[in-house]
């Protein structure tokens, strides 16, 4: 099974725009390791959209921007990385490639060009972006509707 690492910070709305990417990667048969805020991972933990998780606010992830070689080979080795963080000087890209990543896709976290941001993220990742991505729930939990009629 191929592996993917998705790196995403930002606010809740930004994170929710990443759900179609997570779902598409898994639908393509990839194991997905998510690097994001702990709270955002907790929101989707029951949905199975990530096979692994690392807190983006951890010292381990912060070490990617230093000259130290962080203990993250397990997460990045042989993985395709989809990064929705700024990396203007390529420090992050060089670090994950030193850890064995097979590819690094720098994706604009806040695209301004059409189509909708969720579709643009998929397209910029080199993945199909069917228009139904905007009307499909990417959460996989069962929906329980209660009858509130009187």
mmCIF file of N, CA and C in Angstrom:
data_model
loop_
_atom_site.group_PDB
_atom_site.id
_atom_site.type_symbol
_atom_site.label_atom_id
_atom_site.label_comp_id
_atom_site.label_asym_id
_atom_site.label_seq_id
_atom_site.Cartn_x
_atom_site.Cartn_y
_atom_site.Cartn_z
ATOM 1 N N UNK A 1 0.852 -1.177 0.000
ATOM 2 C CA UNK A 1 0.000 0.000 0.000
ATOM 3 C C UNK A 1 0.896 1.237 0.000
ATOM 4 N N UNK A 2 0.594 2.181 -0.866
ATOM 5 C CA UNK A 2 1.367 3.410 -0.883
ATOM 6 C C UNK A 2 0.944 4.294 0.282
ATOM 7 N N UNK A 3 1.817 5.232 0.611
ATOM 8 C CA UNK A 3 1.599 6.075 1.778
ATOM 9 C C UNK A 3 1.588 7.544 1.385
ATOM 10 N N UNK A 4 0.801 8.321 2.111
ATOM 11 C CA UNK A 4 0.745 9.766 1.911
ATOM 12 C C UNK A 4 0.787 10.443 3.270
ATOM 13 N N UNK A 5 1.436 11.591 3.321
ATOM 14 C CA UNK A 5 1.433 12.438 4.513
ATOM 15 C C UNK A 5 0.804 13.754 4.101
ATOM 16 N N UNK A 6 -0.208 14.191 4.848
ATOM 17 C CA UNK A 6 -0.853 15.477 4.595
ATOM 18 C C UNK A 6 -0.503 16.384 5.767
ATOM 19 N N UNK A 7 0.091 17.535 5.460
ATOM 20 C CA UNK A 7 0.481 18.508 6.479
ATOM 21 C C UNK A 7 -0.427 19.714 6.335
ATOM 22 N N UNK A 8 -1.205 19.994 7.395
ATOM 23 C CA UNK A 8 -2.168 21.101 7.332
ATOM 24 C C UNK A 8 -2.325 21.753 8.690
ATOM 25 N N UNK A 9 -2.134 23.044 8.746
ATOM 26 C CA UNK A 9 -2.383 23.815 9.958
ATOM 27 C C UNK A 9 -3.579 24.713 9.677
ATOM 28 N N UNK A 10 -3.678 25.819 10.356
ATOM 29 C CA UNK A 10 -4.740 26.783 10.082
ATOM 30 C C UNK A 10 -5.960 26.566 10.958
ATOM 31 N N UNK A 11 -6.989 27.327 10.639
ATOM 32 C CA UNK A 11 -8.230 27.274 11.394
ATOM 33 C C UNK A 11 -9.113 26.109 10.980
ATOM 34 N N UNK A 12 -10.225 25.988 11.674
ATOM 35 C CA UNK A 12 -11.139 24.874 11.433
ATOM 36 C C UNK A 12 -11.666 24.862 10.000
ATOM 37 N N UNK A 13 -12.062 26.012 9.498
ATOM 38 C CA UNK A 13 -12.584 26.068 8.124
ATOM 39 C C UNK A 13 -11.545 25.625 7.113
ATOM 40 N N UNK A 14 -10.307 26.059 7.307
ATOM 41 C CA UNK A 14 -9.222 25.629 6.423
ATOM 42 C C UNK A 14 -9.052 24.120 6.484
ATOM 43 N N UNK A 15 -9.099 23.577 7.684
ATOM 44 C CA UNK A 15 -8.938 22.136 7.837
ATOM 45 C C UNK A 15 -10.067 21.373 7.147
ATOM 46 N N UNK A 16 -11.296 21.855 7.288
ATOM 47 C CA UNK A 16 -12.434 21.170 6.669
ATOM 48 C C UNK A 16 -12.299 21.118 5.144
ATOM 49 N N UNK A 17 -11.666 22.120 4.559
ATOM 50 C CA UNK A 17 -11.441 22.109 3.108
ATOM 51 C C UNK A 17 -10.469 21.015 2.690
ATOM 52 N N UNK A 18 -9.763 20.428 3.654
ATOM 53 C CA UNK A 18 -8.794 19.372 3.388
ATOM 54 C C UNK A 18 -9.434 17.984 3.415
ATOM 55 N N UNK A 19 -10.638 17.853 3.948
ATOM 56 C CA UNK A 19 -11.279 16.540 4.054
ATOM 57 C C UNK A 19 -11.417 15.826 2.707
ATOM 58 N N UNK A 20 -11.788 16.528 1.625
ATOM 59 C CA UNK A 20 -11.856 15.815 0.342
ATOM 60 C C UNK A 20 -10.499 15.245 -0.086
ATOM 61 N N UNK A 21 -9.410 15.932 0.236
ATOM 62 C CA UNK A 21 -8.075 15.412 -0.087
ATOM 63 C C UNK A 21 -7.802 14.133 0.689
ATOM 64 N N UNK A 22 -8.103 14.134 1.983
ATOM 65 C CA UNK A 22 -7.896 12.931 2.788
ATOM 66 C C UNK A 22 -8.722 11.764 2.245
ATOM 67 N N UNK A 23 -9.992 12.040 1.948
ATOM 68 C CA UNK A 23 -10.878 10.992 1.440
ATOM 69 C C UNK A 23 -10.403 10.460 0.087
ATOM 70 N N UNK A 24 -9.959 11.348 -0.801
ATOM 71 C CA UNK A 24 -9.489 10.931 -2.125
ATOM 72 C C UNK A 24 -8.229 10.072 -2.026
ATOM 73 N N UNK A 25 -7.304 10.464 -1.175
ATOM 74 C CA UNK A 25 -6.077 9.684 -1.004
ATOM 75 C C UNK A 25 -6.397 8.282 -0.510
ATOM 76 N N UNK A 26 -7.305 8.175 0.445
ATOM 77 C CA UNK A 26 -7.680 6.846 0.935
ATOM 78 C C UNK A 26 -8.441 6.061 -0.126
ATOM 79 N N UNK A 27 -9.307 6.720 -0.871
ATOM 80 C CA UNK A 27 -10.052 6.032 -1.926
ATOM 81 C C UNK A 27 -9.095 5.479 -2.987
ATOM 82 N N UNK A 28 -7.964 6.133 -3.141
ATOM 83 C CA UNK A 28 -6.943 5.663 -4.085
ATOM 84 C C UNK A 28 -6.077 4.553 -3.485
ATOM 85 N N UNK A 29 -6.403 4.127 -2.273
ATOM 86 C CA UNK A 29 -5.693 3.017 -1.648
ATOM 87 C C UNK A 29 -4.442 3.396 -0.879
ATOM 88 N N UNK A 30 -4.330 4.648 -0.496
ATOM 89 C CA UNK A 30 -3.145 5.079 0.250
ATOM 90 C C UNK A 30 -3.417 5.111 1.747
ATOM 91 N N UNK A 31 -2.424 4.743 2.518
ATOM 92 C CA UNK A 31 -2.467 4.951 3.964
ATOM 93 C C UNK A 31 -2.114 6.414 4.184
ATOM 94 N N UNK A 32 -2.909 7.109 4.964
ATOM 95 C CA UNK A 32 -2.729 8.548 5.148
ATOM 96 C C UNK A 32 -2.283 8.846 6.566
ATOM 97 N N UNK A 33 -1.160 9.556 6.662
ATOM 98 C CA UNK A 33 -0.682 10.061 7.949
ATOM 99 C C UNK A 33 -0.952 11.559 7.945
ATOM 100 N N UNK A 34 -1.647 12.039 8.959
ATOM 101 C CA UNK A 34 -2.055 13.434 9.031
ATOM 102 C C UNK A 34 -1.211 14.183 10.048
ATOM 103 N N UNK A 35 -0.660 15.303 9.616
ATOM 104 C CA UNK A 35 0.073 16.207 10.509
ATOM 105 C C UNK A 35 -0.762 17.472 10.594
ATOM 106 N N UNK A 36 -1.401 17.678 11.740
ATOM 107 C CA UNK A 36 -2.293 18.826 11.911
ATOM 108 C C UNK A 36 -2.437 19.117 13.402
ATOM 109 N N UNK A 37 -3.297 20.031 13.724
ATOM 110 C CA UNK A 37 -3.581 20.355 15.128
ATOM 111 C C UNK A 37 -4.308 19.179 15.780
ATOM 112 N N UNK A 38 -3.993 18.967 17.036
ATOM 113 C CA UNK A 38 -4.605 17.858 17.774
ATOM 114 C C UNK A 38 -6.130 17.964 17.752
ATOM 115 N N UNK A 39 -6.650 19.161 17.948
ATOM 116 C CA UNK A 39 -8.107 19.346 17.976
ATOM 117 C C UNK A 39 -8.747 18.958 16.650
ATOM 118 N N UNK A 40 -8.079 19.268 15.534
ATOM 119 C CA UNK A 40 -8.660 18.929 14.224
ATOM 120 C C UNK A 40 -8.636 17.419 14.010
ATOM 121 N N UNK A 41 -7.578 16.775 14.442
ATOM 122 C CA UNK A 41 -7.537 15.315 14.330
ATOM 123 C C UNK A 41 -8.645 14.694 15.174
ATOM 124 N N UNK A 42 -8.866 15.211 16.363
ATOM 125 C CA UNK A 42 -9.919 14.670 17.239
ATOM 126 C C UNK A 42 -11.294 14.764 16.576
ATOM 127 N N UNK A 43 -11.521 15.812 15.788
ATOM 128 C CA UNK A 43 -12.813 15.975 15.106
ATOM 129 C C UNK A 43 -13.096 14.850 14.121
ATOM 130 N N UNK A 44 -12.058 14.305 13.507
ATOM 131 C CA UNK A 44 -12.254 13.292 12.472
ATOM 132 C C UNK A 44 -11.781 11.905 12.900
ATOM 133 N N UNK A 45 -11.349 11.761 14.130
ATOM 134 C CA UNK A 45 -10.763 10.494 14.587
ATOM 135 C C UNK A 45 -11.703 9.306 14.368
ATOM 136 N N UNK A 46 -12.994 9.494 14.542
ATOM 137 C CA UNK A 46 -13.957 8.403 14.384
ATOM 138 C C UNK A 46 -14.310 8.125 12.923
ATOM 139 N N UNK A 47 -13.869 8.990 12.036
ATOM 140 C CA UNK A 47 -14.233 8.859 10.631
ATOM 141 C C UNK A 47 -13.242 8.048 9.808
ATOM 142 N N UNK A 48 -12.112 7.705 10.388
ATOM 143 C CA UNK A 48 -11.142 6.883 9.684
ATOM 144 C C UNK A 48 -10.489 7.554 8.491
ATOM 145 N N UNK A 49 -10.411 8.883 8.482
ATOM 146 C CA UNK A 49 -9.808 9.592 7.357
ATOM 147 C C UNK A 49 -8.291 9.648 7.449
ATOM 148 N N UNK A 50 -7.748 9.243 8.588
ATOM 149 C CA UNK A 50 -6.292 9.219 8.748
ATOM 150 C C UNK A 50 -5.904 7.922 9.443
ATOM 151 N N UNK A 51 -4.854 7.304 8.920
ATOM 152 C CA UNK A 51 -4.359 6.058 9.500
ATOM 153 C C UNK A 51 -3.334 6.315 10.592
ATOM 154 N N UNK A 52 -2.808 7.524 10.647
ATOM 155 C CA UNK A 52 -1.844 7.922 11.657
ATOM 156 C C UNK A 52 -1.919 9.422 11.845
ATOM 157 N N UNK A 53 -1.354 9.906 12.944
ATOM 158 C CA UNK A 53 -1.456 11.328 13.271
ATOM 159 C C UNK A 53 -0.222 11.781 14.032
ATOM 160 N N UNK A 54 0.258 12.990 13.703
ATOM 161 C CA UNK A 54 1.293 13.676 14.463
ATOM 162 C C UNK A 54 0.828 15.106 14.673
ATOM 163 N N UNK A 55 0.941 15.591 15.904
ATOM 164 C CA UNK A 55 0.528 16.954 16.253
ATOM 165 C C UNK A 55 1.484 17.950 15.612
ATOM 166 N N UNK A 56 0.949 18.858 14.819
ATOM 167 C CA UNK A 56 1.768 19.841 14.124
ATOM 168 C C UNK A 56 2.445 20.803 15.100
ATOM 169 N N UNK A 57 1.907 20.917 16.299
ATOM 170 C CA UNK A 57 2.485 21.812 17.302
ATOM 171 C C UNK A 57 3.523 21.124 18.180
ATOM 172 N N UNK A 58 3.891 19.892 17.842
ATOM 173 C CA UNK A 58 4.859 19.143 18.646
ATOM 174 C C UNK A 58 6.291 19.594 18.346
ATOM 175 N N UNK A 59 7.163 19.345 19.292
ATOM 176 C CA UNK A 59 8.585 19.654 19.109
ATOM 177 C C UNK A 59 9.170 18.827 17.968
ATOM 178 N N UNK A 60 8.656 17.614 17.773
ATOM 179 C CA UNK A 60 9.155 16.760 16.681
ATOM 180 C C UNK A 60 8.939 17.432 15.328
ATOM 181 N N UNK A 61 7.774 17.985 15.126
ATOM 182 C CA UNK A 61 7.493 18.649 13.848
ATOM 183 C C UNK A 61 8.261 19.959 13.758
ATOM 184 N N UNK A 62 8.353 20.710 14.837
ATOM 185 C CA UNK A 62 9.113 21.963 14.829
ATOM 186 C C UNK A 62 10.562 21.715 14.431
ATOM 187 N N UNK A 63 11.091 20.558 14.767
ATOM 188 C CA UNK A 63 12.487 20.261 14.451
ATOM 189 C C UNK A 63 12.737 20.128 12.951
ATOM 190 N N UNK A 64 11.684 20.006 12.159
ATOM 191 C CA UNK A 64 11.858 19.940 10.702
ATOM 192 C C UNK A 64 12.463 21.233 10.153
ATOM 193 N N UNK A 65 12.288 22.332 10.863
ATOM 194 C CA UNK A 65 12.804 23.619 10.404
ATOM 195 C C UNK A 65 14.202 23.922 10.952
ATOM 196 N N UNK A 66 14.792 22.972 11.641
ATOM 197 C CA UNK A 66 16.151 23.156 12.147
ATOM 198 C C UNK A 66 17.096 22.239 11.381
ATOM 199 N N UNK A 67 18.357 22.297 11.702
ATOM 200 C CA UNK A 67 19.322 21.420 11.051
ATOM 201 C C UNK A 67 19.343 20.027 11.654
ATOM 202 N N UNK A 68 18.636 19.842 12.740
ATOM 203 C CA UNK A 68 18.588 18.523 13.373
ATOM 204 C C UNK A 68 17.804 17.569 12.479
ATOM 205 N N UNK A 69 18.132 16.304 12.568
ATOM 206 C CA UNK A 69 17.361 15.291 11.850
ATOM 207 C C UNK A 69 16.348 14.742 12.847
ATOM 208 N N UNK A 70 15.091 15.123 12.714
ATOM 209 C CA UNK A 70 14.089 14.688 13.679
ATOM 210 C C UNK A 70 13.772 13.201 13.558
ATOM 211 N N UNK A 71 13.227 12.680 14.610
ATOM 212 C CA UNK A 71 12.827 11.275 14.653
ATOM 213 C C UNK A 71 11.454 11.134 13.993
ATOM 214 N N UNK A 72 11.414 11.346 12.698
ATOM 215 C CA UNK A 72 10.150 11.291 11.964
ATOM 216 C C UNK A 72 10.229 10.393 10.736
ATOM 217 N N UNK A 73 11.261 9.584 10.644
ATOM 218 C CA UNK A 73 11.416 8.725 9.470
ATOM 219 C C UNK A 73 10.233 7.781 9.309
ATOM 220 N N UNK A 74 9.682 7.307 10.402
ATOM 221 C CA UNK A 74 8.538 6.398 10.325
ATOM 222 C C UNK A 74 7.366 7.051 9.601
ATOM 223 N N UNK A 75 7.177 8.347 9.834
ATOM 224 C CA UNK A 75 6.064 9.055 9.217
ATOM 225 C C UNK A 75 6.319 9.395 7.755
ATOM 226 N N UNK A 76 7.567 9.774 7.416
ATOM 227 C CA UNK A 76 7.835 10.318 6.087
ATOM 228 C C UNK A 76 8.504 9.362 5.103
ATOM 229 N N UNK A 77 9.162 8.317 5.578
ATOM 230 C CA UNK A 77 9.877 7.415 4.670
ATOM 231 C C UNK A 77 8.912 6.770 3.686
ATOM 232 N N UNK A 78 9.271 6.804 2.419
ATOM 233 C CA UNK A 78 8.482 6.185 1.342
ATOM 234 C C UNK A 78 7.077 6.755 1.220
ATOM 235 N N UNK A 79 6.899 8.003 1.600
ATOM 236 C CA UNK A 79 5.570 8.627 1.532
ATOM 237 C C UNK A 79 5.582 9.794 0.547
ATOM 238 N N UNK A 80 4.437 10.006 -0.069
ATOM 239 C CA UNK A 80 4.207 11.180 -0.898
ATOM 240 C C UNK A 80 3.630 12.244 0.034
ATOM 241 N N UNK A 81 4.235 13.420 0.065
ATOM 242 C CA UNK A 81 3.839 14.468 1.006
ATOM 243 C C UNK A 81 3.013 15.528 0.292
ATOM 244 N N UNK A 82 1.884 15.870 0.907
ATOM 245 C CA UNK A 82 0.991 16.918 0.428
ATOM 246 C C UNK A 82 0.995 17.998 1.498
ATOM 247 N N UNK A 83 1.662 19.103 1.216
ATOM 248 C CA UNK A 83 1.907 20.132 2.228
ATOM 249 C C UNK A 83 1.095 21.384 1.946
ATOM 250 N N UNK A 84 0.264 21.767 2.905
ATOM 251 C CA UNK A 84 -0.536 22.977 2.798
ATOM 252 C C UNK A 84 -0.022 24.036 3.766
ATOM 253 N N UNK A 85 1.292 24.123 3.880
ATOM 254 C CA UNK A 85 1.959 25.146 4.686
ATOM 255 C C UNK A 85 2.868 25.952 3.771
ATOM 256 N N UNK A 86 3.106 27.201 4.116
ATOM 257 C CA UNK A 86 4.095 27.951 3.354
ATOM 258 C C UNK A 86 5.479 27.326 3.563
ATOM 259 N N UNK A 87 6.257 27.282 2.536
ATOM 260 C CA UNK A 87 7.635 26.785 2.614
ATOM 261 C C UNK A 87 8.474 27.578 1.611
ATOM 262 N N UNK A 88 8.546 28.914 1.815
ATOM 263 C CA UNK A 88 9.138 29.782 0.798
ATOM 264 C C UNK A 88 10.590 29.469 0.453
ATOM 265 N N UNK A 89 11.363 29.009 1.406
ATOM 266 C CA UNK A 89 12.769 28.726 1.101
ATOM 267 C C UNK A 89 13.058 27.238 0.951
ATOM 268 N N UNK A 90 12.022 26.397 1.019
ATOM 269 C CA UNK A 90 12.182 24.966 0.798
ATOM 270 C C UNK A 90 12.745 24.175 1.973
ATOM 271 N N UNK A 91 12.820 24.798 3.145
ATOM 272 C CA UNK A 91 13.373 24.108 4.320
ATOM 273 C C UNK A 91 12.583 22.854 4.662
ATOM 274 N N UNK A 92 11.275 22.978 4.684
ATOM 275 C CA UNK A 92 10.432 21.826 5.020
ATOM 276 C C UNK A 92 10.576 20.730 3.965
ATOM 277 N N UNK A 93 10.532 21.108 2.706
ATOM 278 C CA UNK A 93 10.673 20.122 1.630
ATOM 279 C C UNK A 93 11.998 19.371 1.741
ATOM 280 N N UNK A 94 13.093 20.084 1.955
ATOM 281 C CA UNK A 94 14.400 19.418 2.093
ATOM 282 C C UNK A 94 14.404 18.463 3.286
ATOM 283 N N UNK A 95 13.800 18.871 4.395
ATOM 284 C CA UNK A 95 13.790 18.034 5.600
ATOM 285 C C UNK A 95 13.024 16.737 5.367
ATOM 286 N N UNK A 96 11.836 16.808 4.783
ATOM 287 C CA UNK A 96 11.058 15.576 4.602
ATOM 288 C C UNK A 96 11.677 14.693 3.527
ATOM 289 N N UNK A 97 12.338 15.292 2.561
ATOM 290 C CA UNK A 97 13.032 14.481 1.547
ATOM 291 C C UNK A 97 14.230 13.765 2.171
ATOM 292 N N UNK A 98 14.939 14.422 3.104
ATOM 293 C CA UNK A 98 16.035 13.755 3.823
ATOM 294 C C UNK A 98 15.511 12.580 4.637
ATOM 295 N N UNK A 99 14.252 12.667 5.060
ATOM 296 C CA UNK A 99 13.642 11.590 5.836
ATOM 297 C C UNK A 99 13.094 10.472 4.951
ATOM 298 N N UNK A 100 13.211 10.608 3.648
ATOM 299 C CA UNK A 100 12.827 9.529 2.745
ATOM 300 C C UNK A 100 11.534 9.708 1.998
ATOM 301 N N UNK A 101 10.938 10.905 2.020
ATOM 302 C CA UNK A 101 9.712 11.132 1.248
ATOM 303 C C UNK A 101 10.000 10.940 -0.234
ATOM 304 N N UNK A 102 9.075 10.350 -0.948
ATOM 305 C CA UNK A 102 9.266 10.075 -2.374
ATOM 306 C C UNK A 102 8.858 11.246 -3.258
ATOM 307 N N UNK A 103 7.973 12.113 -2.755
ATOM 308 C CA UNK A 103 7.521 13.289 -3.511
ATOM 309 C C UNK A 103 7.029 14.332 -2.533
ATOM 310 N N UNK A 104 7.081 15.589 -2.943
ATOM 311 C CA UNK A 104 6.623 16.695 -2.103
ATOM 312 C C UNK A 104 5.765 17.607 -2.957
ATOM 313 N N UNK A 105 4.491 17.737 -2.597
ATOM 314 C CA UNK A 105 3.559 18.610 -3.319
ATOM 315 C C UNK A 105 3.249 19.801 -2.429
ATOM 316 N N UNK A 106 3.673 20.973 -2.848
ATOM 317 C CA UNK A 106 3.359 22.198 -2.109
ATOM 318 C C UNK A 106 2.055 22.730 -2.674
ATOM 319 N N UNK A 107 1.027 22.767 -1.838
ATOM 320 C CA UNK A 107 -0.319 23.145 -2.266
ATOM 321 C C UNK A 107 -0.711 24.449 -1.585
ATOM 322 N N UNK A 108 -1.229 25.380 -2.357
ATOM 323 C CA UNK A 108 -1.683 26.648 -1.796
ATOM 324 C C UNK A 108 -2.827 26.370 -0.824
ATOM 325 N N UNK A 109 -2.628 26.728 0.446
ATOM 326 C CA UNK A 109 -3.624 26.456 1.485
ATOM 327 C C UNK A 109 -4.870 27.316 1.332
ATOM 328 N N UNK A 110 -4.736 28.441 0.670
ATOM 329 C CA UNK A 110 -5.873 29.345 0.470
ATOM 330 C C UNK A 110 -5.923 29.801 -0.987
ATOM 331 N N UNK A 111 -6.294 28.898 -1.865
ATOM 332 C CA UNK A 111 -6.309 29.262 -3.286
ATOM 333 C C UNK A 111 -7.331 30.353 -3.572
ATOM 334 N N UNK A 112 -6.974 31.252 -4.465
ATOM 335 C CA UNK A 112 -7.884 32.344 -4.822
ATOM 336 C C UNK A 112 -8.480 32.166 -6.208
ATOM 337 N N UNK A 113 -7.874 31.329 -7.024
ATOM 338 C CA UNK A 113 -8.380 31.102 -8.379
ATOM 339 C C UNK A 113 -9.464 30.026 -8.343
ATOM 340 N N UNK A 114 -10.450 30.140 -9.230
ATOM 341 C CA UNK A 114 -11.459 29.092 -9.325
ATOM 342 C C UNK A 114 -10.821 27.762 -9.686
ATOM 343 N N UNK A 115 -11.437 26.670 -9.410
ATOM 344 C CA UNK A 115 -12.740 26.491 -8.775
ATOM 345 C C UNK A 115 -12.654 26.634 -7.251
ATOM 346 N N UNK A 116 -13.728 26.230 -6.578
ATOM 347 C CA UNK A 116 -13.825 26.270 -5.119
ATOM 348 C C UNK A 116 -12.557 25.701 -4.487
ATOM 349 N N UNK A 117 -12.179 26.215 -3.325
ATOM 350 C CA UNK A 117 -10.922 25.834 -2.661
ATOM 351 C C UNK A 117 -10.779 24.326 -2.470
ATOM 352 N N UNK A 118 -11.842 23.630 -2.098
ATOM 353 C CA UNK A 118 -11.744 22.175 -1.885
ATOM 354 C C UNK A 118 -11.376 21.463 -3.190
ATOM 355 N N UNK A 119 -11.962 21.887 -4.284
ATOM 356 C CA UNK A 119 -11.626 21.302 -5.594
ATOM 357 C C UNK A 119 -10.238 21.735 -6.044
ATOM 358 N N UNK A 120 -9.876 22.984 -5.799
ATOM 359 C CA UNK A 120 -8.567 23.501 -6.195
ATOM 360 C C UNK A 120 -7.456 22.730 -5.478
ATOM 361 N N UNK A 121 -7.649 22.414 -4.198
ATOM 362 C CA UNK A 121 -6.652 21.641 -3.432
ATOM 363 C C UNK A 121 -6.443 20.277 -4.087
ATOM 364 N N UNK A 122 -7.524 19.633 -4.473
ATOM 365 C CA UNK A 122 -7.406 18.335 -5.149
ATOM 366 C C UNK A 122 -6.672 18.479 -6.483
ATOM 367 N N UNK A 123 -7.064 19.445 -7.283
ATOM 368 C CA UNK A 123 -6.439 19.643 -8.588
ATOM 369 C C UNK A 123 -4.945 19.957 -8.441
ATOM 370 N N UNK A 124 -4.612 20.817 -7.475
ATOM 371 C CA UNK A 124 -3.211 21.170 -7.265
ATOM 372 C C UNK A 124 -2.405 19.998 -6.709
ATOM 373 N N UNK A 125 -3.102 19.003 -6.184
ATOM 374 C CA UNK A 125 -2.443 17.783 -5.692
ATOM 375 C C UNK A 125 -2.261 16.768 -6.821
ATOM 376 N N UNK A 126 -2.824 17.075 -7.987
ATOM 377 C CA UNK A 126 -2.743 16.146 -9.107
ATOM 378 C C UNK A 126 -3.785 15.046 -9.028
ATOM 379 N N UNK A 127 -4.852 15.299 -8.292
ATOM 380 C CA UNK A 127 -5.907 14.300 -8.094
ATOM 381 C C UNK A 127 -7.199 14.752 -8.762
ATOM 382 N N UNK A 128 -8.074 13.808 -9.097
ATOM 383 C CA UNK A 128 -9.358 14.183 -9.698
ATOM 384 C C UNK A 128 -10.200 15.017 -8.725
ATOM 385 N N UNK A 129 -10.923 15.973 -9.275
ATOM 386 C CA UNK A 129 -11.741 16.864 -8.443
ATOM 387 C C UNK A 129 -13.131 16.985 -9.026
ATOM 388 N N UNK A 130 -13.877 15.920 -8.957
ATOM 389 C CA UNK A 130 -15.249 15.904 -9.451
ATOM 390 C C UNK A 130 -16.063 16.981 -8.734
ATOM 391 N N UNK A 131 -16.968 17.676 -9.435
ATOM 392 C CA UNK A 131 -17.788 18.711 -8.783
ATOM 393 C C UNK A 131 -18.582 18.188 -7.580
ATOM 394 N N UNK A 132 -18.883 16.889 -7.543
ATOM 395 C CA UNK A 132 -19.656 16.344 -6.420
ATOM 396 C C UNK A 132 -18.888 16.418 -5.101
ATOM 397 N N UNK A 133 -17.605 16.743 -5.161
ATOM 398 C CA UNK A 133 -16.818 16.859 -3.936
ATOM 399 C C UNK A 133 -17.407 17.944 -3.025
ATOM 400 N N UNK A 134 -18.123 18.894 -3.610
ATOM 401 C CA UNK A 134 -18.701 19.986 -2.828
ATOM 402 C C UNK A 134 -20.038 19.632 -2.202
ATOM 403 N N UNK A 135 -20.646 18.560 -2.633
ATOM 404 C CA UNK A 135 -21.959 18.180 -2.103
ATOM 405 C C UNK A 135 -21.923 16.843 -1.373
ATOM 406 N N UNK A 136 -20.744 16.283 -1.241
ATOM 407 C CA UNK A 136 -20.583 14.987 -0.593
ATOM 408 C C UNK A 136 -20.015 15.173 0.801
ATOM 409 N N UNK A 137 -20.597 14.496 1.777
ATOM 410 C CA UNK A 137 -20.015 14.514 3.114
ATOM 411 C C UNK A 137 -18.798 13.596 3.112
ATOM 412 N N UNK A 138 -17.697 14.096 3.593
ATOM 413 C CA UNK A 138 -16.476 13.295 3.637
ATOM 414 C C UNK A 138 -16.270 12.670 4.999
ATOM 415 N N UNK A 139 -17.177 12.964 5.918
ATOM 416 C CA UNK A 139 -17.154 12.306 7.216
ATOM 417 C C UNK A 139 -17.866 10.978 7.066
ATOM 418 N N UNK A 140 -17.380 9.970 7.741
ATOM 419 C CA UNK A 140 -17.915 8.624 7.526
ATOM 420 C C UNK A 140 -18.718 8.099 8.698
ATOM 421 N N UNK A 141 -19.056 8.947 9.609
ATOM 422 C CA UNK A 141 -19.823 8.488 10.766
ATOM 423 C C UNK A 141 -21.292 8.361 10.389
ATOM 424 N N UNK A 142 -21.986 7.451 11.039
ATOM 425 C CA UNK A 142 -23.416 7.314 10.737
ATOM 426 C C UNK A 142 -24.181 8.541 11.229
ATOM 427 N N UNK A 143 -25.180 8.900 10.477
ATOM 428 C CA UNK A 143 -26.019 10.029 10.849
ATOM 429 C C UNK A 143 -27.243 9.490 11.565
ATOM 430 N N UNK A 144 -27.533 10.035 12.731
ATOM 431 C CA UNK A 144 -28.711 9.636 13.502
ATOM 432 C C UNK A 144 -29.661 10.820 13.557
ATOM 433 N N UNK A 145 -30.766 10.699 12.869
ATOM 434 C CA UNK A 145 -31.762 11.753 12.878
ATOM 435 C C UNK A 145 -32.847 11.366 13.866
ATOM 436 N N UNK A 146 -33.189 12.306 14.717
ATOM 437 C CA UNK A 146 -34.246 12.052 15.687
ATOM 438 C C UNK A 146 -35.509 12.751 15.212
ATOM 439 N N UNK A 147 -36.634 12.142 15.479
ATOM 440 C CA UNK A 147 -37.913 12.720 15.117
ATOM 441 C C UNK A 147 -38.292 13.726 16.194
ATOM 442 N N UNK A 148 -38.345 14.999 15.833
ATOM 443 C CA UNK A 148 -38.686 16.045 16.785
ATOM 444 C C UNK A 148 -40.080 16.606 16.532
ATOM 445 N N UNK A 149 -40.947 15.840 15.911
ATOM 446 C CA UNK A 149 -42.307 16.303 15.652
ATOM 447 C C UNK A 149 -43.134 16.158 16.909
ATOM 448 N N UNK A 150 -44.150 16.966 17.009
ATOM 449 C CA UNK A 150 -45.036 16.891 18.197
ATOM 450 C C UNK A 150 -46.369 16.311 17.849
#
